[in-house]
mmCIF file of C-alpha atoms in Angstrom:
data_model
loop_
_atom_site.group_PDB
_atom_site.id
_atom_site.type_symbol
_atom_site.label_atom_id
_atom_site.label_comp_id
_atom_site.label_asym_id
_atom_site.label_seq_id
_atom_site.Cartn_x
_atom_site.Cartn_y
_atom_site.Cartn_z
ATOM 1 C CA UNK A 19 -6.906 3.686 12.043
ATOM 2 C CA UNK A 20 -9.847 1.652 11.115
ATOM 3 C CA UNK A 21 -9.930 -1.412 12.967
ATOM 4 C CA UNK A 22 -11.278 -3.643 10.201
ATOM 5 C CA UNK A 23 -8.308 -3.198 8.494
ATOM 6 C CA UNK A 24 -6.268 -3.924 11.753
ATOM 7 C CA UNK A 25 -8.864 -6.887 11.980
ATOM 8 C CA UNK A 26 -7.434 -7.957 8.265
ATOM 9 C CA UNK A 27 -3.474 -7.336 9.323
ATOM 10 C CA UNK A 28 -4.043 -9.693 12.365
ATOM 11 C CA UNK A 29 -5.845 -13.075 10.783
ATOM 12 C CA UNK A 30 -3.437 -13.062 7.783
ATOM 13 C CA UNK A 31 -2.352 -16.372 7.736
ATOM 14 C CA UNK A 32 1.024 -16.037 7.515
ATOM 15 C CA UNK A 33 3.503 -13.819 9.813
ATOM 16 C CA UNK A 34 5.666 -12.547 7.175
ATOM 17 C CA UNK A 35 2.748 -11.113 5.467
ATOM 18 C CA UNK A 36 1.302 -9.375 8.617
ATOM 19 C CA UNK A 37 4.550 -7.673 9.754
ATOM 20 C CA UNK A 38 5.075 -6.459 5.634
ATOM 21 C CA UNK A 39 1.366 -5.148 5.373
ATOM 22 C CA UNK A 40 1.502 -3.368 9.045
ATOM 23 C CA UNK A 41 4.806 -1.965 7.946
ATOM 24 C CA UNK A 42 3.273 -0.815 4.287
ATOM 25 C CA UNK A 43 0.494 0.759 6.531
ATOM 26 C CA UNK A 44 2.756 2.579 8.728
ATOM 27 C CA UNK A 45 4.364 3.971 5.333
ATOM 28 C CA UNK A 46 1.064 5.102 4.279
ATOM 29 C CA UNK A 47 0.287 7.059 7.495
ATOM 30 C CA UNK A 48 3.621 8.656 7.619
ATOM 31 C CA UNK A 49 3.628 10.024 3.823
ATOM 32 C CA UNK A 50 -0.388 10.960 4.134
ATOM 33 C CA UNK A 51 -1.264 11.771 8.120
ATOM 34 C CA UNK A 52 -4.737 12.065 7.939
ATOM 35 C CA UNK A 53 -5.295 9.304 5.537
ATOM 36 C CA UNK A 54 -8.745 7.439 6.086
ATOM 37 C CA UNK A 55 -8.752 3.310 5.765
ATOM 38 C CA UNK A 56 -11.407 1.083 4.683
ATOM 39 C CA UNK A 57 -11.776 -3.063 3.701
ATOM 40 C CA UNK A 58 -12.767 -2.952 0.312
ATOM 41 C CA UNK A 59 -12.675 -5.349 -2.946
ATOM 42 C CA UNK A 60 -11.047 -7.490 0.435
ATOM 43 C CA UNK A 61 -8.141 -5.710 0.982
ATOM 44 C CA UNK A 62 -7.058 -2.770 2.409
ATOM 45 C CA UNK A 63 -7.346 0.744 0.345
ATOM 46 C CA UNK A 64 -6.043 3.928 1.790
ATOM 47 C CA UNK A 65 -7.790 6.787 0.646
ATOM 48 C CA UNK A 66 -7.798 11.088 0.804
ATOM 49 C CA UNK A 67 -10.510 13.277 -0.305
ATOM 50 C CA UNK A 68 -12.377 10.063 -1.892
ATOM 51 C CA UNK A 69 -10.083 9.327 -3.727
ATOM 52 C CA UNK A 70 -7.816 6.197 -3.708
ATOM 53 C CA UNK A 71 -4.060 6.446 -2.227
ATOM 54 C CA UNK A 72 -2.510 3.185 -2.274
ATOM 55 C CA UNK A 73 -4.001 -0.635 -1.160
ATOM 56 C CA UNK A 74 -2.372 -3.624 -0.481
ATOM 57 C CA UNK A 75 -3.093 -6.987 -1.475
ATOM 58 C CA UNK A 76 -1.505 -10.715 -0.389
ATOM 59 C CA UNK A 77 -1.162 -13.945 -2.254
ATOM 60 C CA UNK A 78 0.341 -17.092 -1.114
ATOM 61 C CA UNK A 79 3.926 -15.914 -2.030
ATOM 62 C CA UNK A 80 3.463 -12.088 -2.220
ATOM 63 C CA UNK A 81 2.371 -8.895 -0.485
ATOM 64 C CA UNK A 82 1.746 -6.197 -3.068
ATOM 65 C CA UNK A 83 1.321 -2.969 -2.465
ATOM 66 C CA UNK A 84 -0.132 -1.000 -4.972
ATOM 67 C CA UNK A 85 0.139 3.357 -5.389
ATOM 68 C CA UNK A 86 -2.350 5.049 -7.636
ATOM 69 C CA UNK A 87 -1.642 8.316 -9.174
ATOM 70 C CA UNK A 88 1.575 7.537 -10.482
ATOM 71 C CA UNK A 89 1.521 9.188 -13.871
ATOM 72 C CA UNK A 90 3.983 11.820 -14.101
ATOM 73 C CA UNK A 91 6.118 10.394 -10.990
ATOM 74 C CA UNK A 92 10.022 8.974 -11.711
ATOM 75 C CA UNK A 93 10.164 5.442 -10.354
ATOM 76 C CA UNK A 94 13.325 3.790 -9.981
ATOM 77 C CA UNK A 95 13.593 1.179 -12.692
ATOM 78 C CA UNK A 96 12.738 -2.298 -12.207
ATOM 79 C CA UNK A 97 10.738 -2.483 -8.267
ATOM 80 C CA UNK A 98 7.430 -1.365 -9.724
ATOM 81 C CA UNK A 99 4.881 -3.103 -12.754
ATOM 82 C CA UNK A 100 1.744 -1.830 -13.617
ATOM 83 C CA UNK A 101 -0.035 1.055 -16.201
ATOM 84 C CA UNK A 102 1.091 4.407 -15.833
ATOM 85 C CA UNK A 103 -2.166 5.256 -13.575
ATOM 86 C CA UNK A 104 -1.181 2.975 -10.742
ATOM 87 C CA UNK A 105 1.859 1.169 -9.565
ATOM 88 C CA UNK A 106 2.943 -1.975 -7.731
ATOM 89 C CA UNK A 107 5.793 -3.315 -5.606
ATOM 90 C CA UNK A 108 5.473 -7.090 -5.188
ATOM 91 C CA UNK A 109 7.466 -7.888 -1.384
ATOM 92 C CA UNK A 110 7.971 -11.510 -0.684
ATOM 93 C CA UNK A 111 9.494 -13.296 1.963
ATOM 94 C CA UNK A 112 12.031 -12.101 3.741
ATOM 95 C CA UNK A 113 12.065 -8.760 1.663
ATOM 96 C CA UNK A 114 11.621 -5.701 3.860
ATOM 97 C CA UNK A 115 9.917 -2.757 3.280
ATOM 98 C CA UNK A 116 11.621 0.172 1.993
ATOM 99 C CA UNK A 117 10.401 2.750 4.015
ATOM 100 C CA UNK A 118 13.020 6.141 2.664
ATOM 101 C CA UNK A 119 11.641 4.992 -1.317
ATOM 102 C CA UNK A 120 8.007 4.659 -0.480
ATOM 103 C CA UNK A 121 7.122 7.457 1.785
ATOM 104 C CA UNK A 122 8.450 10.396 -0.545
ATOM 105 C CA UNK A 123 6.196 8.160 -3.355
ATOM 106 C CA UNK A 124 3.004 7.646 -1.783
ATOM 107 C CA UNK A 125 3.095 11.453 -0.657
ATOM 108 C CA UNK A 126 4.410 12.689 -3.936
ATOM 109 C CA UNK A 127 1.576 10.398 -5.729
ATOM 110 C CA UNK A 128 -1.144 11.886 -3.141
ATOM 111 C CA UNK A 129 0.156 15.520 -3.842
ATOM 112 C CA UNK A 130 -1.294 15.068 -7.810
ATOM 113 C CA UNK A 131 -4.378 14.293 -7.035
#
């Protein structure tokens, strides 16, 4: 794990979205083990073989969490918005993350690349 990224988790300003981004991490390690991390754009990205995984993103009443290489996958109907390229679930307070549905996704969405 790449501690700038840890370094981002910690000094979010709120605890809700620290414990939904380290828990949307977690799901990204678990569907892609040797997944590499990096700060970029601000946020963290997730990536495999250079090329992008999934990143996740906060906003004063969000955390989104966003999965690239979704064309082609079958997403249940009405948790994700986005183009066809890249997907994201929007988690706000007091939501949890969804651990069984995103796993199989990210890893599926990997697997295309």
């Amino acid at each position: 794990m790449n501690q700038e990224v840890t370094d981002f988790i910690d000094a979010l300003p709120e605890s809700w979205h620290a414990e939904l981004s380290a828990a949307l991490r977690d799901v990204v390690h678990r569907a892609i083990p040797d997944v590499q991390e990096r700060i970029q754009y601000k946020k963290p990205h997730f990536l495999k073989n250079g090329k992008y995984a999934a990143a996740i993103s906060t906003s004063k009443d969000a955390v989104s969490f966003i999965i690239f290489n979704t064309t082609g996958l079958t997403l249940p109907d009405g948790l994700f918005e986005g183009p066809p390229e890249r997907k994201t679930i929007k988690l706000k307070r007091g939501q949890s993350v969804d651990a069984d549905l995103l796993i199989p996704l990210v890893s599926e969405a990997f697997r295309a690349l």
